[in-house]
């Protein structure tokens, strides 16, 4: 805080490196004022003169079109103005007129900007505050919902890079906004779960995400986790007692209550009941695992999609075949997996089950024939190979991609820590090693720590004869 003035130009705005008027950045200035406000609410005061000059600069940006760098688009300006309006209302200033104008022009705002505007409206006069439910519903309409998580998605333009946009930062700001507007909203806890799963090595990808996400988690803890953890939980499924578990600290190891269904349970309606006694907040997931007597013949989309296609070599080209594949022992078959990701996913695994008559060709092994097999391999994962601070010595597919593959006799598996929305293609080659008729179980993709978010393909059958 004592050094903040070193980055303040004469017009009151902040610059990243040199405090010169021509280098002042509006987003950085609004962000600095927001940080000052968060610190003030925690008992830390910024230099009064620095804060006063910064507020005067931001007031001008809020009400006038002067002082904006040429590279700021109308959308970027509107987002920064929403930030400024929120900070001013938190400081007790009345800015109803600018807030109303922003609401009328809200089509310019990203979800990030709408989150700030919604909080500014909540702390404005009664007439402005009456429109909060309208804006909240528009935000909620952009939610991507799975069984245990919620995230918000949108299309952004190139100009947003100037205001350091990231999807994770937007979701964290929206968590803060939801807690400010309606802490009991049904989106709050699933959104908190999404925010926590995007953290890697106890942090997020950059300083922007770290600050907004930590602040959101702090806000969440103030509302939901202020009580000490000291409780017991007992479970009951119908008439069956499942047992009792005890928890006495925030980082307690997750525990499981388990029940194996008996044949007599078939067709009976049962209610799962959990009884909590003591202080602290309980988080739980209820999962049902089942096996079909007959394999499902239709694909499943439960938050992700996956398709499997087979190709056989005819001459120099790979020709597509259906789900009824006829081969000769020794033939090569190319397996193509097409994955569809509608929203950000974390810790994703693909498991492509192999029929017993096929064996994957691992071209990394000296004993494998690499000429034909290598021509069928490929990984169009859509990711960009860039610098990764966690693993600084080699980098990783940060923006989406399956960077690890395991080739086993029973299946070929791909893994990704993080997958951005998009379409992905994975390829490998297998060889027919035995004659007979073999079933290939459906290929499957899932979030490893939220297996209810998954996708499944369709089964196939192989007929392998002697050459």
Coordinates of C-alpha atoms in Angstrom, one line a residue:
X1 CA 0.0 0.0 0.0
X2 CA 2.8 2.4 0.8
X3 CA 4.3 1.9 -2.7
X4 CA 1.0 2.3 -4.6
X5 CA 1.7 6.0 -5.4
X6 CA 4.8 4.9 -7.4
X7 CA 2.5 3.7 -10.1
X8 CA 0.1 6.7 -10.1
X9 CA 0.3 9.2 -12.9
X10 CA -0.4 12.9 -12.5
X11 CA -4.0 12.5 -13.7
X12 CA -4.7 10.1 -10.9
X13 CA -4.8 6.9 -13.0
X14 CA -2.5 3.9 -12.6
X15 CA 0.0 2.5 -15.1
X16 CA 1.6 -1.0 -15.1
X17 CA 5.2 0.1 -15.1
X18 CA 5.9 3.8 -15.5
X19 CA 3.6 6.5 -13.9
X20 CA 3.1 8.5 -17.1
X21 CA -0.3 9.8 -18.3
X22 CA 0.0 8.3 -21.7
X23 CA 0.6 4.9 -20.2
X24 CA -2.4 5.0 -17.7
X25 CA -4.7 2.0 -18.1
X26 CA -8.4 2.4 -17.1
X27 CA -8.9 -1.3 -16.2
X28 CA -5.8 -1.3 -14.0
X29 CA -7.0 1.9 -12.3
X30 CA -10.5 0.5 -11.6
X31 CA -8.9 -2.7 -10.4
X32 CA -6.6 -0.9 -8.1
X33 CA -9.6 1.0 -6.6
X34 CA -11.4 -2.3 -6.1
X35 CA -8.4 -3.7 -4.4
X36 CA -8.3 -0.7 -2.1
X37 CA -11.9 -1.2 -1.2
X38 CA -11.4 -4.9 -0.4
X39 CA -8.5 -4.0 1.8
X40 CA -10.4 -1.1 3.5
X41 CA -13.2 -3.6 4.4
X42 CA -10.5 -5.8 6.0
X43 CA -9.1 -2.9 8.0
X44 CA -6.2 -1.7 5.8
X45 CA -6.3 1.9 4.5
X46 CA -4.6 3.1 1.4
X47 CA -2.8 6.5 1.2
X48 CA -5.6 9.1 1.4
X49 CA -4.0 11.4 -1.2
X50 CA -3.4 8.5 -3.7
X51 CA -7.0 7.2 -3.1
X52 CA -8.5 10.7 -3.6
X53 CA -6.7 11.3 -6.9
X54 CA -7.6 7.9 -8.2
X55 CA -11.3 8.4 -7.3
X56 CA -11.3 11.7 -9.2
X57 CA -9.8 10.0 -12.3
X58 CA -12.4 7.2 -12.2
X59 CA -15.3 9.6 -11.7
X60 CA -14.3 11.3 -15.0
X61 CA -14.2 7.9 -16.8
X62 CA -17.6 7.0 -15.4
X63 CA -19.3 10.1 -16.7
X64 CA -17.3 11.2 -19.8
X65 CA -15.8 9.7 -22.9
X66 CA -12.6 11.6 -22.5
X67 CA -9.4 10.0 -21.1
X68 CA -9.9 6.6 -22.7
X69 CA -7.0 5.0 -24.7
X70 CA -7.8 4.5 -28.3
X71 CA -7.6 0.8 -28.1
X72 CA -10.5 0.5 -25.6
X73 CA -13.7 -0.7 -27.4
X74 CA -17.2 0.4 -26.4
X75 CA -17.6 -3.0 -24.7
X76 CA -14.4 -2.7 -22.7
X77 CA -15.4 0.9 -21.6
X78 CA -18.8 -0.3 -20.4
X79 CA -17.2 -3.1 -18.4
X80 CA -14.7 -0.8 -16.7
X81 CA -17.5 1.7 -16.0
X82 CA -19.5 -1.1 -14.3
X83 CA -16.5 -1.8 -12.1
X84 CA -16.1 1.9 -11.2
X85 CA -19.8 2.1 -10.4
X86 CA -19.6 -0.8 -8.0
X87 CA -16.6 0.5 -6.1
X88 CA -18.3 3.9 -5.7
X89 CA -21.5 2.4 -4.4
X90 CA -19.5 0.3 -1.9
X91 CA -18.0 3.5 -0.7
X92 CA -21.4 5.0 -0.2
X93 CA -21.5 7.3 -3.2
X94 CA -24.7 7.8 -5.2
X95 CA -24.2 7.1 -8.9
X96 CA -27.7 6.1 -9.8
X97 CA -27.7 8.0 -13.1
X98 CA -24.6 6.3 -14.6
X99 CA -25.8 2.9 -13.2
X100 CA -29.1 3.4 -15.0
X101 CA -27.4 4.2 -18.2
X102 CA -25.2 1.1 -17.9
X103 CA -28.3 -1.0 -17.3
X104 CA -30.0 0.4 -20.4
X105 CA -26.9 -0.4 -22.5
X106 CA -26.2 -3.7 -20.8
X107 CA -25.9 -5.5 -24.1
X108 CA -22.4 -4.1 -24.3
X109 CA -21.5 -5.8 -21.0
X110 CA -19.8 -9.2 -20.7
X111 CA -20.8 -11.4 -17.8
X112 CA -17.9 -10.0 -15.9
X113 CA -19.3 -6.5 -16.4
X114 CA -22.8 -7.6 -15.6
X115 CA -21.7 -9.0 -12.3
X116 CA -20.2 -5.7 -11.3
X117 CA -23.3 -3.8 -12.5
X118 CA -25.7 -6.1 -10.6
X119 CA -23.8 -5.4 -7.3
X120 CA -23.7 -1.7 -8.1
X121 CA -27.5 -1.8 -8.7
X122 CA -28.0 -3.7 -5.4
X123 CA -26.3 -0.8 -3.5
X124 CA -28.1 2.0 -5.4
X125 CA -31.4 3.7 -4.9
X126 CA -34.7 1.8 -4.7
X127 CA -35.6 2.6 -8.3
X128 CA -32.4 1.2 -9.7
X129 CA -32.4 -1.7 -7.3
X130 CA -35.8 -2.9 -8.5
X131 CA -34.2 -3.9 -11.8
X132 CA -31.7 -6.3 -10.2
X133 CA -33.9 -9.4 -10.7
X134 CA -34.0 -8.7 -14.5
X135 CA -30.2 -8.6 -14.7
X136 CA -29.8 -11.6 -12.4
X137 CA -32.0 -13.7 -14.7
X138 CA -30.1 -12.7 -17.8
X139 CA -26.9 -13.8 -16.0
X140 CA -28.4 -17.1 -14.8
X141 CA -29.6 -17.8 -18.4
X142 CA -25.9 -18.2 -19.4
X143 CA -25.3 -21.0 -16.8
X144 CA -23.9 -24.3 -17.9
X145 CA -25.3 -26.8 -15.4
X146 CA -24.1 -30.4 -14.6
X147 CA -25.2 -32.6 -11.7
X148 CA -22.9 -31.0 -9.1
X149 CA -21.4 -27.8 -10.7
X150 CA -22.4 -24.6 -12.4
X151 CA -20.3 -22.4 -14.6
X152 CA -21.1 -19.4 -16.8
X153 CA -19.9 -19.1 -20.4
X154 CA -20.0 -16.5 -23.1
X155 CA -18.4 -15.5 -26.4
X156 CA -15.9 -12.7 -26.0
X157 CA -14.1 -10.5 -28.5
X158 CA -10.4 -9.8 -29.0
X159 CA -10.6 -6.5 -27.1
X160 CA -11.2 -8.3 -23.8
X161 CA -7.5 -9.2 -23.7
X162 CA -6.9 -5.6 -22.7
X163 CA -8.9 -6.1 -19.5
X164 CA -7.2 -9.4 -18.8
X165 CA -10.3 -11.5 -19.4
X166 CA -10.5 -15.2 -18.4
X167 CA -13.5 -17.4 -17.9
X168 CA -12.3 -18.5 -14.5
X169 CA -12.1 -14.9 -13.3
X170 CA -15.6 -14.2 -14.6
X171 CA -17.0 -17.2 -12.7
X172 CA -15.3 -16.1 -9.5
X173 CA -16.6 -12.5 -9.8
X174 CA -20.1 -13.9 -10.4
X175 CA -19.8 -16.0 -7.2
X176 CA -19.0 -12.8 -5.3
X177 CA -22.0 -11.1 -7.0
X178 CA -24.4 -14.0 -6.2
X179 CA -23.4 -14.0 -2.6
X180 CA -23.9 -10.2 -2.4
X181 CA -27.3 -10.3 -4.1
X182 CA -28.8 -13.6 -2.9
X183 CA -26.6 -15.8 -0.8
X184 CA -29.2 -18.6 -0.8
X185 CA -29.5 -18.7 -4.6
X186 CA -29.4 -22.3 -5.9
X187 CA -26.4 -21.5 -8.1
X188 CA -24.1 -20.5 -5.3
X189 CA -22.8 -23.8 -3.9
X190 CA -22.5 -25.5 -7.4
X191 CA -20.6 -22.4 -8.6
X192 CA -18.3 -22.5 -5.6
X193 CA -17.6 -26.2 -6.4
X194 CA -16.7 -25.3 -10.0
X195 CA -14.4 -22.5 -8.7
X196 CA -12.6 -24.8 -6.3
X197 CA -12.0 -27.5 -9.0
X198 CA -10.3 -25.1 -11.3
X199 CA -7.6 -24.5 -8.8
X200 CA -4.3 -26.4 -9.5
X201 CA -1.4 -26.7 -7.0
X202 CA -3.4 -24.6 -4.6
X203 CA -3.7 -21.7 -7.0
X204 CA -5.3 -20.6 -10.2
X205 CA -3.6 -19.7 -13.5
X206 CA -2.7 -16.0 -12.9
X207 CA -2.8 -13.2 -10.4
X208 CA -6.2 -11.9 -11.6
X209 CA -7.8 -15.3 -11.1
X210 CA -6.0 -15.8 -7.7
X211 CA -7.3 -12.5 -6.3
X212 CA -10.9 -12.7 -7.6
X213 CA -11.3 -16.4 -6.7
X214 CA -9.7 -16.1 -3.3
X215 CA -12.0 -13.1 -2.5
X216 CA -15.0 -15.1 -3.7
X217 CA -14.0 -18.1 -1.5
X218 CA -13.6 -15.8 1.4
X219 CA -17.1 -14.3 0.8
X220 CA -18.5 -17.8 0.6
X221 CA -16.8 -18.9 3.8
X222 CA -18.3 -15.9 5.6
X223 CA -21.8 -16.9 4.7
X224 CA -21.6 -20.7 4.9
X225 CA -18.5 -21.8 6.8
X226 CA -18.3 -19.5 9.8
X227 CA -19.3 -22.3 12.2
X228 CA -16.6 -24.7 13.7
X229 CA -16.6 -28.2 12.2
X230 CA -17.9 -30.7 14.8
X231 CA -20.7 -32.9 13.6
X232 CA -21.8 -36.5 13.0
X233 CA -23.7 -37.8 10.0
X234 CA -25.8 -41.0 9.9
X235 CA -27.4 -42.4 6.8
X236 CA -30.5 -44.5 6.0
X237 CA -31.7 -46.0 2.7
X238 CA -35.3 -47.0 3.2
X239 CA -35.2 -49.3 6.2
X240 CA -31.5 -50.0 5.9
X241 CA -29.1 -48.2 8.3
X242 CA -25.9 -47.1 6.5
X243 CA -23.8 -46.2 9.6
X244 CA -22.5 -43.0 11.2
X245 CA -19.5 -40.8 10.4
X246 CA -17.8 -38.1 12.4
X247 CA -16.1 -34.8 11.2
X248 CA -14.1 -32.5 13.4
X249 CA -12.0 -30.2 11.1
X250 CA -12.4 -28.4 7.8
X251 CA -9.8 -30.5 6.0
X252 CA -11.2 -33.8 7.2
X253 CA -10.8 -36.7 4.8
X254 CA -14.0 -37.5 2.8
X255 CA -15.7 -40.6 4.0
X256 CA -18.2 -43.0 2.4
X257 CA -21.4 -44.6 3.4
X258 CA -22.0 -47.6 1.2
X259 CA -24.9 -50.0 0.4
X260 CA -24.9 -53.0 -1.9
X261 CA -28.3 -53.6 -3.4
X262 CA -29.8 -57.1 -3.0
X263 CA -32.1 -58.8 -5.4
X264 CA -35.0 -58.1 -3.1
X265 CA -34.5 -54.4 -3.5
X266 CA -35.5 -54.5 -7.2
X267 CA -38.7 -52.5 -7.9
X268 CA -38.9 -51.1 -4.4
X269 CA -39.0 -47.3 -3.8
X270 CA -36.5 -46.2 -1.2
X271 CA -35.6 -42.8 0.2
X272 CA -32.0 -41.8 1.1
X273 CA -31.9 -39.9 4.3
X274 CA -28.9 -38.2 5.9
X275 CA -29.1 -36.9 9.5
X276 CA -26.5 -34.3 10.6
X277 CA -26.0 -33.5 14.3
X278 CA -23.6 -30.8 15.4
X279 CA -22.1 -27.6 14.0
X280 CA -20.6 -26.9 10.6
X281 CA -21.7 -27.3 7.0
X282 CA -22.1 -30.8 5.4
X283 CA -21.1 -31.4 1.8
X284 CA -22.1 -34.7 0.2
X285 CA -22.7 -36.5 -3.1
X286 CA -25.1 -39.3 -3.6
X287 CA -24.1 -41.7 -6.4
X288 CA -25.7 -44.8 -7.8
X289 CA -23.7 -47.3 -9.8
X290 CA -25.5 -49.9 -11.9
X291 CA -24.8 -52.5 -14.6
X292 CA -27.2 -53.2 -17.5
X293 CA -28.0 -56.8 -18.3
X294 CA -27.8 -55.9 -22.0
X295 CA -25.4 -53.2 -23.3
X296 CA -27.0 -49.9 -24.2
X297 CA -27.0 -49.3 -28.0
X298 CA -27.5 -45.6 -27.8
X299 CA -24.9 -42.9 -27.1
X300 CA -25.1 -40.9 -23.8
X301 CA -24.5 -37.1 -23.4
X302 CA -24.3 -36.2 -19.8
X303 CA -22.2 -33.1 -20.1
X304 CA -19.7 -34.4 -22.7
X305 CA -19.9 -36.4 -26.0
X306 CA -17.7 -39.0 -27.5
X307 CA -17.9 -40.9 -30.8
X308 CA -15.7 -43.7 -32.0
X309 CA -15.0 -44.4 -35.7
X310 CA -13.0 -47.3 -37.2
X311 CA -10.9 -47.3 -40.4
X312 CA -9.1 -50.1 -42.1
X313 CA -6.2 -49.8 -44.5
X314 CA -7.0 -50.3 -48.2
X315 CA -4.0 -49.6 -50.4
X316 CA -2.4 -46.4 -49.0
X317 CA -5.6 -44.9 -47.6
X318 CA -7.6 -45.5 -44.4
X319 CA -11.2 -46.3 -45.3
X320 CA -14.1 -45.9 -42.8
X321 CA -16.1 -48.9 -41.7
X322 CA -19.1 -49.2 -39.4
X323 CA -19.6 -50.8 -36.1
X324 CA -19.6 -54.3 -37.6
X325 CA -15.9 -54.7 -38.5
X326 CA -14.5 -57.6 -40.5
X327 CA -10.7 -58.2 -40.4
X328 CA -8.0 -60.7 -41.0
X329 CA -5.6 -61.6 -38.3
X330 CA -2.6 -59.3 -38.6
X331 CA -4.6 -56.4 -40.1
X332 CA -4.3 -52.9 -38.7
X333 CA -7.3 -50.8 -37.7
X334 CA -7.3 -47.1 -37.0
X335 CA -9.4 -45.9 -34.1
X336 CA -10.6 -42.3 -34.2
X337 CA -12.2 -40.8 -31.1
X338 CA -14.1 -37.5 -31.5
X339 CA -14.8 -35.6 -28.2
X340 CA -17.2 -32.7 -27.7
X341 CA -16.7 -30.4 -24.7
X342 CA -19.5 -27.8 -24.2
X343 CA -17.9 -26.1 -21.3
X344 CA -14.7 -26.1 -19.2
X345 CA -14.0 -29.5 -17.7
X346 CA -11.2 -30.5 -15.3
X347 CA -9.4 -33.9 -14.8
X348 CA -11.0 -35.6 -17.7
X349 CA -10.3 -39.2 -18.7
X350 CA -11.1 -41.1 -21.9
X351 CA -11.3 -44.9 -21.7
X352 CA -11.7 -46.7 -25.0
X353 CA -12.3 -50.4 -24.4
X354 CA -10.6 -52.8 -26.8
X355 CA -12.2 -56.1 -28.0
X356 CA -10.2 -59.1 -26.9
X357 CA -9.1 -59.8 -30.5
X358 CA -7.3 -56.5 -30.8
X359 CA -4.1 -55.1 -29.3
X360 CA -3.0 -51.5 -29.4
X361 CA 0.2 -50.8 -31.4
X362 CA 2.5 -48.7 -29.2
X363 CA 4.9 -47.1 -31.7
X364 CA 7.2 -46.0 -28.8
X365 CA 8.3 -49.6 -28.4
X366 CA 11.1 -51.0 -30.5
X367 CA 9.3 -54.2 -31.1
X368 CA 6.3 -52.5 -32.7
X369 CA 6.0 -52.0 -36.5
X370 CA 5.9 -48.3 -36.8
X371 CA 5.6 -47.6 -40.5
X372 CA 1.8 -48.2 -41.1
X373 CA 0.8 -47.7 -37.4
X374 CA 2.3 -44.3 -37.1
X375 CA 0.4 -43.1 -40.2
X376 CA -2.8 -43.7 -38.3
X377 CA -1.9 -41.9 -35.1
X378 CA -2.6 -38.4 -34.2
X379 CA -3.8 -36.0 -31.5
X380 CA -5.8 -33.0 -32.7
X381 CA -6.6 -32.0 -29.1
X382 CA -7.0 -28.3 -29.9
X383 CA -4.6 -27.2 -27.2
X384 CA -1.7 -24.8 -27.5
X385 CA 1.7 -25.9 -26.3
X386 CA 2.6 -22.9 -24.0
X387 CA 4.5 -22.1 -20.9
X388 CA 3.1 -23.5 -17.7
X389 CA 4.4 -22.1 -14.4
X390 CA 3.6 -25.2 -12.4
X391 CA 5.9 -27.4 -14.5
X392 CA 8.3 -24.8 -15.8
X393 CA 10.8 -27.2 -17.3
X394 CA 8.6 -28.5 -20.1
X395 CA 5.2 -26.7 -20.3
X396 CA 1.8 -28.4 -20.8
X397 CA -1.4 -28.2 -22.7
X398 CA -2.9 -25.4 -20.6
X399 CA -5.8 -24.3 -22.9
X400 CA -7.1 -27.7 -23.5
X401 CA -5.7 -31.0 -24.6
X402 CA -5.1 -34.7 -23.8
X403 CA -1.4 -34.6 -23.1
X404 CA -1.0 -38.1 -21.6
X405 CA -1.9 -41.5 -23.1
X406 CA -1.7 -45.0 -21.7
X407 CA -1.9 -48.0 -24.0
X408 CA -3.1 -51.1 -22.1
X409 CA -4.2 -54.5 -23.4
X410 CA -7.8 -53.9 -22.4
X411 CA -8.1 -50.2 -23.3
X412 CA -6.4 -47.1 -24.5
X413 CA -6.7 -44.2 -22.1
X414 CA -6.2 -40.4 -22.5
X415 CA -6.0 -37.8 -19.7
X416 CA -6.3 -34.1 -19.4
X417 CA -6.0 -31.8 -16.4
X418 CA -8.1 -29.1 -18.1
X419 CA -10.2 -29.0 -21.2
X420 CA -11.5 -25.8 -22.8
X421 CA -14.8 -25.9 -24.7
X422 CA -14.4 -27.3 -28.2
X423 CA -14.1 -30.4 -30.4
X424 CA -11.2 -32.7 -30.1
X425 CA -9.9 -35.7 -32.1
X426 CA -7.7 -38.6 -30.9
X427 CA -6.3 -41.4 -33.0
X428 CA -4.4 -44.6 -32.4
X429 CA -3.9 -47.9 -34.2
X430 CA -4.6 -51.5 -33.1
X431 CA -3.8 -54.8 -34.6
X432 CA -5.9 -58.0 -35.0
X433 CA -4.1 -60.7 -33.0
X434 CA -6.7 -63.5 -32.6
X435 CA -9.5 -65.0 -34.7
X436 CA -13.1 -65.1 -33.6
X437 CA -16.0 -62.8 -32.8
X438 CA -15.4 -60.0 -30.3
X439 CA -17.4 -57.2 -28.7
X440 CA -16.0 -53.7 -28.2
X441 CA -17.7 -52.0 -25.3
X442 CA -18.8 -48.4 -25.7
X443 CA -16.0 -45.8 -25.4
X444 CA -16.4 -43.5 -22.4
X445 CA -15.3 -40.0 -21.3
X446 CA -15.8 -38.6 -17.7
X447 CA -14.6 -36.1 -15.2
X448 CA -12.6 -38.3 -12.8
X449 CA -13.8 -36.5 -9.7
X450 CA -17.4 -35.9 -10.9
X451 CA -18.1 -39.1 -12.8
X452 CA -21.7 -38.1 -13.3
X453 CA -20.4 -35.7 -15.9
X454 CA -19.7 -38.1 -18.7
X455 CA -20.3 -39.2 -22.3
X456 CA -20.6 -42.7 -23.8
X457 CA -20.4 -44.0 -27.3
X458 CA -22.0 -47.1 -28.9
X459 CA -20.7 -50.7 -28.9
X460 CA -19.1 -52.4 -31.9
X461 CA -18.5 -56.0 -33.0
X462 CA -15.4 -57.4 -34.7
X463 CA -15.2 -60.6 -36.9
X464 CA -11.6 -61.7 -37.3
X465 CA -10.6 -64.5 -39.6
X466 CA -7.4 -66.2 -40.6
X467 CA -5.5 -64.4 -43.5

